[in-house]
Amino acid sequence: MSQNNVLKGVFLVALGATSYGMLATFVKMAYTEGYTTAEVTTSQFILGIIGILIINAFQKAKNKEKTVKASPKNIFNLMLAGTSLGMTSLFYYLAVKYIPVSIGIVLLMQTVWMGVLLEMILEKKLPSTQKVIAVLIVLVGTALATNIINNDIQLDWRGIGWGVLAAASFTTTMFTANRVATEISSAQRSLYMLLGGAVIVFTFGFITQVTPFNLTIFLKWGIILSLFGTIIPPMLMNLGFPLTGIGLGSIVSALELPVSVMMAFVLLNEKVILLQWLGIILIIFAIIIMNVNFKRKI
């Protein structure tokens, strides 16, 4: 693979990760305008599905007979896998309702050690020393990044709980997304996973929305959230990861963490101290360790 293709892949993945990093800040801003979690997630998924449907139609018209059509089994499996996608959005958006965005994104990054644990359970083998070291660094980094060492800070445990649940469901999403119906196009896979996630989101909205649904959410935050959370990032990452490879792509995608914290710092005026930045750097360092092959090639 040429160096230019790798650089192109890095650029695409970086843009995708940056888009994801902006999400929580936009959600928090929507909350300040009085919108509910149900309104935020419902508008994001409805507009996201419409966007992905348009992309699918465009690809079908362009490729014609070349597009592999999803089977009923593919559709069922992808929708089932997509339920974790819906839960991730719900749990993460509920978390940042109670805690700062800079803390919420750190909790979401616990997917690093959760992924190692899930891999160990599924493959029934102990993780490598390299992964164990990375997990320990993540835990230390998390302690610093959430500033729990400072006794003066009081975090709402509802936010902590939702944040941990978001990380757990995101771990499930990452494992299933690259293993289910990989023979069909990424646009089709995204569509059916979104439909599965929409079932969760719509059910949540039906149960929790006690006031009339505010349709103005679609004209502002719904468009922004669907673009930066549902349409643009998956497209860019699906294009970028084959060029970078999983290892380099995972390292570049860690850009989501500092971008999210910086957005919260600039737009929400969240206080982020030096100790927290050190914790964030440690978590990114752990992700690099997880994805770099230190063994010498003979």
CSV table of C-alpha atoms in Angstrom, one decimal:
chain,number,residue,atom,x,y,z
A,1,MET,CA,0.0,0.0,0.0
A,2,SER,CA,1.4,3.4,-1.0
A,3,GLN,CA,2.3,6.1,1.6
A,4,ASN,CA,-0.3,8.4,0.0
A,5,ASN,CA,-3.1,5.9,0.5
A,6,VAL,CA,-2.1,5.5,4.2
A,7,LEU,CA,-2.0,9.3,4.7
A,8,LYS,CA,-5.4,9.5,3.0
A,9,GLY,CA,-6.8,6.8,5.4
A,10,VAL,CA,-5.3,8.7,8.4
A,11,PHE,CA,-7.0,11.9,7.3
A,12,LEU,CA,-10.4,10.2,6.8
A,13,VAL,CA,-10.3,8.3,10.1
A,14,ALA,CA,-9.2,11.5,11.9
A,15,LEU,CA,-12.1,13.5,10.4
A,16,GLY,CA,-14.5,10.7,11.4
A,17,ALA,CA,-13.2,10.6,15.0
A,18,THR,CA,-13.3,14.4,15.2
A,19,SER,CA,-17.0,14.3,14.2
A,20,TYR,CA,-17.8,11.8,16.9
A,21,GLY,CA,-15.9,13.9,19.4
A,22,MET,CA,-18.2,16.8,18.8
A,23,LEU,CA,-21.4,14.9,19.6
A,24,ALA,CA,-21.7,15.1,23.4
A,25,THR,CA,-21.1,18.9,23.4
A,26,PHE,CA,-23.9,19.4,20.9
A,27,VAL,CA,-26.2,17.1,23.0
A,28,LYS,CA,-25.4,19.2,26.1
A,29,MET,CA,-26.2,22.4,24.2
A,30,ALA,CA,-29.5,20.9,23.1
A,31,TYR,CA,-30.3,20.1,26.8
A,32,THR,CA,-29.7,23.7,27.7
A,33,GLU,CA,-32.4,24.7,25.2
A,34,GLY,CA,-34.9,22.4,27.0
A,35,TYR,CA,-34.9,19.4,24.7
A,36,THR,CA,-35.2,15.9,26.2
A,37,THR,CA,-33.0,12.8,25.7
A,38,ALA,CA,-35.9,11.2,23.8
A,39,GLU,CA,-36.2,14.2,21.4
A,40,VAL,CA,-32.4,14.3,20.8
A,41,THR,CA,-32.0,10.6,20.1
A,42,THR,CA,-35.2,10.2,18.1
A,43,SER,CA,-34.4,13.1,15.8
A,44,GLN,CA,-30.8,11.9,15.3
A,45,PHE,CA,-31.9,8.3,14.4
A,46,ILE,CA,-34.8,9.4,12.1
A,47,LEU,CA,-32.7,11.8,10.1
A,48,GLY,CA,-29.8,9.5,10.2
A,49,ILE,CA,-31.9,6.7,8.7
A,50,ILE,CA,-33.2,9.0,6.0
A,51,GLY,CA,-29.6,10.1,5.2
A,52,ILE,CA,-28.3,6.5,5.0
A,53,LEU,CA,-31.3,5.5,2.8
A,54,ILE,CA,-30.3,8.3,0.3
A,55,ILE,CA,-26.7,7.0,0.3
A,56,ASN,CA,-27.9,3.4,-0.3
A,57,ALA,CA,-30.1,4.6,-3.2
A,58,PHE,CA,-27.2,6.5,-4.7
A,59,GLN,CA,-24.8,3.5,-4.4
A,60,LYS,CA,-27.4,1.1,-5.9
A,61,ALA,CA,-27.9,3.4,-8.9
A,62,LYS,CA,-24.2,3.8,-9.3
A,63,ASN,CA,-23.2,0.1,-8.9
A,64,LYS,CA,-26.4,-1.4,-10.4
A,65,GLU,CA,-26.0,-5.2,-10.5
A,66,LYS,CA,-22.7,-5.2,-8.5
A,67,THR,CA,-24.3,-4.5,-5.1
A,68,VAL,CA,-24.8,-7.6,-3.0
A,69,LYS,CA,-28.3,-7.6,-1.5
A,70,ALA,CA,-28.7,-8.3,2.2
A,71,SER,CA,-30.5,-11.6,3.0
A,72,PRO,CA,-33.3,-11.8,5.6
A,73,LYS,CA,-30.8,-13.4,7.9
A,74,ASN,CA,-28.3,-10.5,7.4
A,75,ILE,CA,-31.0,-8.0,8.1
A,76,PHE,CA,-32.1,-9.7,11.3
A,77,ASN,CA,-28.5,-10.1,12.6
A,78,LEU,CA,-27.6,-6.5,11.8
A,79,MET,CA,-30.7,-5.2,13.4
A,80,LEU,CA,-30.0,-7.3,16.5
A,81,ALA,CA,-26.4,-6.0,16.6
A,82,GLY,CA,-27.8,-2.4,16.1
A,83,THR,CA,-29.7,-2.5,19.3
A,84,SER,CA,-26.4,-2.0,21.1
A,85,LEU,CA,-25.8,1.1,18.9
A,86,GLY,CA,-29.1,2.5,20.1
A,87,MET,CA,-28.3,1.7,23.7
A,88,THR,CA,-24.9,3.4,23.4
A,89,SER,CA,-26.4,6.6,22.2
A,90,LEU,CA,-29.1,6.6,24.9
A,91,PHE,CA,-26.7,5.7,27.8
A,92,TYR,CA,-24.0,8.2,26.6
A,93,TYR,CA,-26.5,11.1,26.2
A,94,LEU,CA,-28.1,10.3,29.6
A,95,ALA,CA,-24.6,10.3,31.2
A,96,VAL,CA,-23.7,13.8,29.9
A,97,LYS,CA,-27.0,15.0,31.3
A,98,TYR,CA,-25.6,14.5,34.8
A,99,ILE,CA,-21.8,14.8,34.4
A,100,PRO,CA,-19.5,17.0,32.4
A,101,VAL,CA,-18.8,16.0,28.8
A,102,SER,CA,-15.0,15.8,29.6
A,103,ILE,CA,-15.8,13.0,32.1
A,104,GLY,CA,-18.4,11.3,30.0
A,105,ILE,CA,-16.0,10.7,27.1
A,106,VAL,CA,-13.4,9.3,29.5
A,107,LEU,CA,-16.0,6.8,30.7
A,108,LEU,CA,-16.9,5.9,27.2
A,109,MET,CA,-13.2,5.1,26.6
A,110,GLN,CA,-13.4,2.3,29.1
A,111,THR,CA,-14.1,0.2,26.0
A,112,VAL,CA,-10.3,-0.3,25.9
A,113,TRP,CA,-10.3,-2.7,28.9
A,114,MET,CA,-13.9,-3.9,28.4
A,115,GLY,CA,-12.9,-5.0,24.9
A,116,VAL,CA,-9.9,-7.0,26.3
A,117,LEU,CA,-12.2,-8.6,28.9
A,118,LEU,CA,-14.8,-9.5,26.3
A,119,GLU,CA,-12.1,-10.9,24.0
A,120,MET,CA,-10.8,-13.0,26.8
A,121,ILE,CA,-14.2,-14.4,27.5
A,122,LEU,CA,-15.2,-15.1,23.9
A,123,GLU,CA,-11.8,-16.6,22.8
A,124,LYS,CA,-11.2,-18.3,26.2
A,125,LYS,CA,-7.6,-17.2,26.5
A,126,LEU,CA,-5.6,-14.8,28.7
A,127,PRO,CA,-4.7,-11.4,27.2
A,128,SER,CA,-1.1,-10.7,26.3
A,129,THR,CA,1.2,-8.8,28.7
A,130,GLN,CA,1.0,-5.8,26.3
A,131,LYS,CA,-2.8,-5.6,26.7
A,132,VAL,CA,-2.7,-6.0,30.4
A,133,ILE,CA,-0.2,-3.1,30.7
A,134,ALA,CA,-2.5,-1.0,28.4
A,135,VAL,CA,-5.5,-1.8,30.6
A,136,LEU,CA,-3.6,-0.8,33.8
A,137,ILE,CA,-2.5,2.5,32.1
A,138,VAL,CA,-6.2,3.2,31.1
A,139,LEU,CA,-7.3,2.7,34.7
A,140,VAL,CA,-4.7,5.1,36.0
A,141,GLY,CA,-5.5,7.5,33.2
A,142,THR,CA,-9.2,7.3,34.0
A,143,ALA,CA,-8.5,8.1,37.7
A,144,LEU,CA,-6.6,11.2,36.7
A,145,ALA,CA,-8.9,12.3,33.8
A,146,THR,CA,-12.1,12.0,36.0
A,147,ASN,CA,-10.2,13.9,38.8
A,148,ILE,CA,-11.6,11.4,41.4
A,149,ILE,CA,-8.4,11.9,43.3
A,150,ASN,CA,-9.6,15.4,44.3
A,151,ASN,CA,-11.9,14.9,47.2
A,152,ASP,CA,-13.6,18.3,46.6
A,153,ILE,CA,-15.2,17.1,43.3
A,154,GLN,CA,-18.6,15.5,43.5
A,155,LEU,CA,-19.8,13.5,40.5
A,156,ASP,CA,-23.4,12.5,40.1
A,157,TRP,CA,-23.4,8.7,40.3
A,158,ARG,CA,-26.3,8.5,37.8
A,159,GLY,CA,-24.0,10.0,35.2
A,160,ILE,CA,-21.2,7.6,36.2
A,161,GLY,CA,-23.6,4.6,35.9
A,162,TRP,CA,-24.9,5.6,32.5
A,163,GLY,CA,-21.4,6.3,31.3
A,164,VAL,CA,-20.2,2.8,32.2
A,165,LEU,CA,-23.3,1.3,30.6
A,166,ALA,CA,-22.5,3.3,27.4
A,167,ALA,CA,-19.0,1.9,27.4
A,168,ALA,CA,-20.3,-1.6,27.8
A,169,SER,CA,-22.8,-1.3,25.0
A,170,PHE,CA,-20.2,0.5,22.7
A,171,THR,CA,-17.8,-2.5,23.3
A,172,THR,CA,-20.6,-4.8,22.1
A,173,THR,CA,-21.2,-2.6,19.0
A,174,MET,CA,-17.5,-2.6,18.1
A,175,PHE,CA,-17.3,-6.4,18.3
A,176,THR,CA,-20.5,-7.0,16.3
A,177,ALA,CA,-20.0,-4.3,13.7
A,178,ASN,CA,-17.0,-6.0,12.2
A,179,ARG,CA,-18.3,-9.5,12.4
A,180,VAL,CA,-21.9,-9.5,11.2
A,181,ALA,CA,-22.8,-9.6,7.5
A,182,THR,CA,-19.4,-8.2,6.3
A,183,GLU,CA,-20.1,-9.4,2.7
A,184,ILE,CA,-22.7,-6.6,2.1
A,185,SER,CA,-21.9,-2.9,1.6
A,186,SER,CA,-21.1,-0.7,4.6
A,187,ALA,CA,-24.1,1.6,3.7
A,188,GLN,CA,-26.5,-1.4,3.9
A,189,ARG,CA,-24.9,-2.6,7.2
A,190,SER,CA,-25.2,1.0,8.6
A,191,LEU,CA,-28.9,1.2,7.6
A,192,TYR,CA,-30.0,-2.1,9.2
A,193,MET,CA,-27.9,-1.4,12.4
A,194,LEU,CA,-29.5,2.0,12.6
A,195,LEU,CA,-33.0,0.4,12.2
A,196,GLY,CA,-32.2,-1.9,15.1
A,197,GLY,CA,-30.9,1.0,17.2
A,198,ALA,CA,-34.1,2.9,16.3
A,199,VAL,CA,-36.2,0.2,17.9
A,200,ILE,CA,-34.5,0.9,21.2
A,201,VAL,CA,-34.5,4.7,20.9
A,202,PHE,CA,-38.2,4.8,19.9
A,203,THR,CA,-39.2,2.5,22.7
A,204,PHE,CA,-37.3,4.7,25.2
A,205,GLY,CA,-39.0,7.8,23.8
A,206,PHE,CA,-42.4,6.3,24.0
A,207,ILE,CA,-41.9,5.3,27.6
A,208,THR,CA,-40.2,8.5,28.9
A,209,GLN,CA,-41.5,11.4,26.8
A,210,VAL,CA,-44.3,12.8,29.1
A,211,THR,CA,-44.6,16.2,27.4
A,212,PRO,CA,-45.6,16.8,23.7
A,213,PHE,CA,-42.7,16.0,21.4
A,214,ASN,CA,-40.9,19.2,20.4
A,215,LEU,CA,-40.6,18.9,16.6
A,216,THR,CA,-38.3,21.9,16.3
A,217,ILE,CA,-35.5,19.6,17.4
A,218,PHE,CA,-35.4,18.3,13.8
A,219,LEU,CA,-34.6,21.7,12.3
A,220,LYS,CA,-31.5,22.3,14.3
A,221,TRP,CA,-29.9,19.7,16.6
A,222,GLY,CA,-31.4,16.7,14.8
A,223,ILE,CA,-29.7,17.6,11.6
A,224,ILE,CA,-26.4,18.3,13.4
A,225,LEU,CA,-26.4,15.1,15.4
A,226,SER,CA,-27.4,12.9,12.6
A,227,LEU,CA,-24.6,14.3,10.4
A,228,PHE,CA,-21.9,14.2,13.0
A,229,GLY,CA,-23.0,11.1,14.7
A,230,THR,CA,-24.8,8.8,12.3
A,231,ILE,CA,-23.9,9.7,8.7
A,232,ILE,CA,-20.4,11.3,8.3
A,233,PRO,CA,-18.3,9.3,10.8
A,234,PRO,CA,-19.2,5.7,9.7
A,235,MET,CA,-18.7,6.7,6.0
A,236,LEU,CA,-15.3,8.2,6.7
A,237,MET,CA,-14.1,5.4,8.9
A,238,ASN,CA,-15.3,2.7,6.5
A,239,LEU,CA,-13.3,4.4,3.8
A,240,GLY,CA,-10.3,5.1,6.0
A,241,PHE,CA,-9.8,1.9,8.0
A,242,PRO,CA,-9.0,-0.3,4.9
A,243,LEU,CA,-6.3,2.2,4.0
A,244,THR,CA,-4.7,2.5,7.5
A,245,GLY,CA,-5.3,-1.0,8.9
A,246,ILE,CA,-7.0,-1.7,12.2
A,247,GLY,CA,-4.0,-0.9,14.4
A,248,LEU,CA,-3.1,2.6,12.9
A,249,GLY,CA,-6.8,3.3,12.4
A,250,SER,CA,-7.6,2.6,16.1
A,251,ILE,CA,-4.8,4.9,17.2
A,252,VAL,CA,-6.0,7.8,15.0
A,253,SER,CA,-9.6,7.3,16.1
A,254,ALA,CA,-8.5,8.0,19.7
A,255,LEU,CA,-8.5,11.6,18.5
A,256,GLU,CA,-12.1,11.6,19.5
A,257,LEU,CA,-11.1,11.9,23.2
A,258,PRO,CA,-9.1,15.1,23.1
A,259,VAL,CA,-11.5,16.7,20.6
A,260,SER,CA,-14.5,16.0,22.8
A,261,VAL,CA,-12.7,17.5,25.9
A,262,MET,CA,-11.6,20.5,23.9
A,263,MET,CA,-15.1,21.1,22.5
A,264,ALA,CA,-16.5,21.0,26.1
A,265,PHE,CA,-13.8,23.3,27.3
A,266,VAL,CA,-14.3,25.9,24.5
A,267,LEU,CA,-18.1,25.8,24.0
A,268,LEU,CA,-19.4,24.7,27.4
A,269,ASN,CA,-16.7,26.4,29.5
A,270,GLU,CA,-16.0,23.1,31.4
A,271,LYS,CA,-13.1,23.3,33.7
A,272,VAL,CA,-10.3,20.8,32.7
A,273,ILE,CA,-7.2,20.9,34.9
A,274,LEU,CA,-3.7,19.8,34.0
A,275,LEU,CA,-4.1,16.5,35.9
A,276,GLN,CA,-7.1,15.6,33.7
A,277,TRP,CA,-5.1,16.3,30.5
A,278,LEU,CA,-2.4,14.0,31.8
A,279,GLY,CA,-5.0,11.3,32.3
A,280,ILE,CA,-6.3,11.8,28.8
A,281,ILE,CA,-2.7,11.5,27.4
A,282,LEU,CA,-2.3,8.3,29.3
A,283,ILE,CA,-5.5,6.8,27.9
A,284,ILE,CA,-4.4,7.7,24.3
A,285,PHE,CA,-0.9,6.2,25.1
A,286,ALA,CA,-2.6,3.0,26.2
A,287,ILE,CA,-4.6,2.8,22.9
A,288,ILE,CA,-1.3,3.1,21.1
A,289,ILE,CA,0.3,0.3,23.1
A,290,MET,CA,-2.8,-1.9,22.4
A,291,ASN,CA,-2.4,-1.4,18.6
A,292,VAL,CA,1.4,-1.4,18.0
A,293,ASN,CA,3.3,-4.6,17.3
A,294,PHE,CA,6.5,-4.4,19.3
A,295,LYS,CA,7.8,-7.7,18.1
A,296,ARG,CA,10.7,-7.4,15.7
A,297,LYS,CA,10.1,-8.9,12.3
A,298,ILE,CA,12.8,-11.5,11.5
